[in-house]
Amino acid sequence: QVRVVESGGGLVQAGGSLRLSCVASGLTFSTYFMRWFRQAPGKEREFVAGIAWSESSTTYSDSVKGRFAVSRENAKNTVYLQMNSLQPEDTAVYYCTARPAGSSSDYWGQGTQVTVSS
């Protein structure tokens, strides 16, 4: 059974940093494409960042490019999202997903709340 669990959310002041972690189990982690999404109150869920099985391939939304960094540690079945220069508009529930190679569907975690105060 595949399980995806996020952690590391919390309350931070504008300009601060947080690092989210996502542990995936029940799968061959190194073959999965991992992504982060977020959903702010009253808004649609949006893509934040993604990382392929090789750390050399990463993608970011324009809204976080240059501030956020996604990485993975395959030996620990873990993907990270380092978030710097956080702004109130980054406030959202952050979700981690795992997508196996060749699939069009993802396993989703339950999310972790990030709140940035001004």
PDB file of C-alpha atoms in Angstrom:
ATOM      1  CA  GLN A   1       0.000   0.000   0.000  1.00  0.00           C
ATOM      2  CA  VAL A   2       1.428   3.342  -1.067  1.00  0.00           C
ATOM      3  CA  ARG A   3       1.512   6.024   1.580  1.00  0.00           C
ATOM      4  CA  VAL A   4       2.598   9.647   1.199  1.00  0.00           C
ATOM      5  CA  VAL A   5       3.058  11.765   4.318  1.00  0.00           C
ATOM      6  CA  GLU A   6       4.040  15.434   4.453  1.00  0.00           C
ATOM      7  CA  SER A   7       5.490  17.263   7.438  1.00  0.00           C
ATOM      8  CA  GLY A   8       7.261  20.488   8.310  1.00  0.00           C
ATOM      9  CA  GLY A   9       4.488  23.011   7.898  1.00  0.00           C
ATOM     10  CA  GLY A  10       3.855  25.759  10.406  1.00  0.00           C
ATOM     11  CA  LEU A  11       3.598  29.467  11.040  1.00  0.00           C
ATOM     12  CA  VAL A  12       6.401  31.744   9.864  1.00  0.00           C
ATOM     13  CA  GLN A  13       6.828  35.469   9.402  1.00  0.00           C
ATOM     14  CA  ALA A  14       7.189  37.012   5.976  1.00  0.00           C
ATOM     15  CA  GLY A  15      10.729  36.678   4.745  1.00  0.00           C
ATOM     16  CA  GLY A  16      11.299  33.515   6.720  1.00  0.00           C
ATOM     17  CA  SER A  17      11.979  29.965   5.632  1.00  0.00           C
ATOM     18  CA  LEU A  18      10.518  26.515   6.092  1.00  0.00           C
ATOM     19  CA  ARG A  19      11.490  23.097   4.845  1.00  0.00           C
ATOM     20  CA  LEU A  20       8.771  20.603   4.064  1.00  0.00           C
ATOM     21  CA  SER A  21       9.431  16.896   3.962  1.00  0.00           C
ATOM     22  CA  CYS A  22       7.485  14.146   2.266  1.00  0.00           C
ATOM     23  CA  VAL A  23       8.055  10.479   2.940  1.00  0.00           C
ATOM     24  CA  ALA A  24       6.617   7.932   0.546  1.00  0.00           C
ATOM     25  CA  SER A  25       6.366   4.255   1.431  1.00  0.00           C
ATOM     26  CA  GLY A  26       5.103   1.124  -0.245  1.00  0.00           C
ATOM     27  CA  LEU A  27       6.753   1.955  -3.547  1.00  0.00           C
ATOM     28  CA  THR A  28      10.088   1.949  -5.342  1.00  0.00           C
ATOM     29  CA  PHE A  29      10.732   5.574  -4.567  1.00  0.00           C
ATOM     30  CA  SER A  30      13.606   6.141  -6.963  1.00  0.00           C
ATOM     31  CA  THR A  31      11.334   5.419  -9.953  1.00  0.00           C
ATOM     32  CA  TYR A  32       8.639   7.912  -8.984  1.00  0.00           C
ATOM     33  CA  PHE A  33       8.244  11.486 -10.112  1.00  0.00           C
ATOM     34  CA  MET A  34       7.554  13.617  -7.046  1.00  0.00           C
ATOM     35  CA  ARG A  35       5.656  16.888  -7.031  1.00  0.00           C
ATOM     36  CA  TRP A  36       4.469  19.544  -4.630  1.00  0.00           C
ATOM     37  CA  PHE A  37       1.148  21.320  -4.977  1.00  0.00           C
ATOM     38  CA  ARG A  38      -0.567  23.872  -2.792  1.00  0.00           C
ATOM     39  CA  GLN A  39      -4.079  25.118  -2.217  1.00  0.00           C
ATOM     40  CA  ALA A  40      -4.879  28.434  -0.621  1.00  0.00           C
ATOM     41  CA  PRO A  41      -8.306  29.160   0.880  1.00  0.00           C
ATOM     42  CA  GLY A  42     -10.832  29.867  -1.841  1.00  0.00           C
ATOM     43  CA  LYS A  43      -8.371  29.074  -4.615  1.00  0.00           C
ATOM     44  CA  GLU A  44      -7.720  26.131  -6.882  1.00  0.00           C
ATOM     45  CA  ARG A  45      -4.910  23.739  -6.182  1.00  0.00           C
ATOM     46  CA  GLU A  46      -1.767  24.734  -8.053  1.00  0.00           C
ATOM     47  CA  PHE A  47       1.483  23.095  -8.988  1.00  0.00           C
ATOM     48  CA  VAL A  48       4.531  24.305  -7.061  1.00  0.00           C
ATOM     49  CA  ALA A  49       7.529  22.133  -7.919  1.00  0.00           C
ATOM     50  CA  GLY A  50       8.473  18.742  -9.264  1.00  0.00           C
ATOM     51  CA  ILE A  51      11.513  16.512  -9.331  1.00  0.00           C
ATOM     52  CA  ALA A  52      12.226  13.473 -11.457  1.00  0.00           C
ATOM     53  CA  TRP A  53      13.980  10.352 -10.278  1.00  0.00           C
ATOM     54  CA  SER A  54      17.197  12.070 -11.162  1.00  0.00           C
ATOM     55  CA  GLU A  55      17.739  15.215  -9.089  1.00  0.00           C
ATOM     56  CA  SER A  56      19.061  16.955 -12.168  1.00  0.00           C
ATOM     57  CA  SER A  57      15.532  17.389 -13.488  1.00  0.00           C
ATOM     58  CA  THR A  58      13.393  19.844 -11.544  1.00  0.00           C
ATOM     59  CA  THR A  59      10.532  22.165 -12.463  1.00  0.00           C
ATOM     60  CA  TYR A  60       8.968  25.120 -10.671  1.00  0.00           C
ATOM     61  CA  SER A  61       6.000  27.380 -11.019  1.00  0.00           C
ATOM     62  CA  ASP A  62       6.850  30.964 -11.876  1.00  0.00           C
ATOM     63  CA  SER A  63       5.490  32.115  -8.532  1.00  0.00           C
ATOM     64  CA  VAL A  64       8.128  30.217  -6.532  1.00  0.00           C
ATOM     65  CA  LYS A  65      11.066  30.049  -8.929  1.00  0.00           C
ATOM     66  CA  GLY A  66      14.184  31.416  -7.271  1.00  0.00           C
ATOM     67  CA  ARG A  67      12.697  31.128  -3.772  1.00  0.00           C
ATOM     68  CA  PHE A  68      11.837  27.440  -3.427  1.00  0.00           C
ATOM     69  CA  ALA A  69      14.041  24.431  -4.054  1.00  0.00           C
ATOM     70  CA  VAL A  70      12.923  20.830  -4.410  1.00  0.00           C
ATOM     71  CA  SER A  71      15.265  17.940  -3.717  1.00  0.00           C
ATOM     72  CA  ARG A  72      15.061  14.255  -2.958  1.00  0.00           C
ATOM     73  CA  GLU A  73      16.923  11.671  -0.992  1.00  0.00           C
ATOM     74  CA  ASN A  74      16.117   8.324  -2.555  1.00  0.00           C
ATOM     75  CA  ALA A  75      17.828   6.342   0.189  1.00  0.00           C
ATOM     76  CA  LYS A  76      15.295   7.802   2.644  1.00  0.00           C
ATOM     77  CA  ASN A  77      12.260   7.751   0.330  1.00  0.00           C
ATOM     78  CA  THR A  78      11.997  11.455   1.003  1.00  0.00           C
ATOM     79  CA  VAL A  79      11.466  14.592  -1.041  1.00  0.00           C
ATOM     80  CA  TYR A  80      11.991  18.067   0.362  1.00  0.00           C
ATOM     81  CA  LEU A  81      10.727  21.517  -0.433  1.00  0.00           C
ATOM     82  CA  GLN A  82      12.965  24.271   0.882  1.00  0.00           C
ATOM     83  CA  MET A  83      10.969  27.478   0.957  1.00  0.00           C
ATOM     84  CA  ASN A  84      12.795  30.775   1.375  1.00  0.00           C
ATOM     85  CA  SER A  85      11.669  34.404   1.320  1.00  0.00           C
ATOM     86  CA  LEU A  86       8.156  33.300   2.194  1.00  0.00           C
ATOM     87  CA  GLN A  87       5.343  35.751   1.612  1.00  0.00           C
ATOM     88  CA  PRO A  88       1.747  35.853   2.888  1.00  0.00           C
ATOM     89  CA  GLU A  89       0.573  34.722  -0.553  1.00  0.00           C
ATOM     90  CA  ASP A  90       2.458  31.463   0.016  1.00  0.00           C
ATOM     91  CA  THR A  91      -0.021  30.595   2.756  1.00  0.00           C
ATOM     92  CA  ALA A  92      -1.689  27.336   1.747  1.00  0.00           C
ATOM     93  CA  VAL A  93      -1.967  23.657   2.419  1.00  0.00           C
ATOM     94  CA  TYR A  94       0.983  21.996   0.708  1.00  0.00           C
ATOM     95  CA  TYR A  95       0.567  18.556  -0.786  1.00  0.00           C
ATOM     96  CA  CYS A  96       3.105  16.032  -1.966  1.00  0.00           C
ATOM     97  CA  THR A  97       2.366  13.581  -4.760  1.00  0.00           C
ATOM     98  CA  ALA A  98       4.089  10.514  -6.142  1.00  0.00           C
ATOM     99  CA  ARG A  99       3.644   9.436  -9.731  1.00  0.00           C
ATOM    100  CA  PRO A 100       5.126   6.202 -11.075  1.00  0.00           C
ATOM    101  CA  ALA A 101       6.902   6.215 -14.396  1.00  0.00           C
ATOM    102  CA  GLY A 102       4.477   5.827 -17.302  1.00  0.00           C
ATOM    103  CA  SER A 103       1.405   6.637 -15.216  1.00  0.00           C
ATOM    104  CA  SER A 104      -0.956   9.599 -15.432  1.00  0.00           C
ATOM    105  CA  SER A 105      -2.191   9.385 -11.867  1.00  0.00           C
ATOM    106  CA  ASP A 106      -0.628  10.351  -8.547  1.00  0.00           C
ATOM    107  CA  TYR A 107      -0.675   9.192  -4.982  1.00  0.00           C
ATOM    108  CA  TRP A 108      -1.454  12.159  -2.741  1.00  0.00           C
ATOM    109  CA  GLY A 109      -0.598  12.969   0.822  1.00  0.00           C
ATOM    110  CA  GLN A 110      -2.957  14.625   3.286  1.00  0.00           C
ATOM    111  CA  GLY A 111      -1.159  17.953   3.177  1.00  0.00           C
ATOM    112  CA  THR A 112       0.617  20.205   5.637  1.00  0.00           C
ATOM    113  CA  GLN A 113      -0.447  23.745   6.476  1.00  0.00           C
ATOM    114  CA  VAL A 114       1.932  26.631   5.837  1.00  0.00           C
ATOM    115  CA  THR A 115       0.921  30.031   7.168  1.00  0.00           C
ATOM    116  CA  VAL A 116       2.982  33.136   6.490  1.00  0.00           C
ATOM    117  CA  SER A 117       2.177  36.195   8.582  1.00  0.00           C
ATOM    118  CA  SER A 118       2.857  39.727   7.389  1.00  0.00           C
TER     119      SER A 118
END
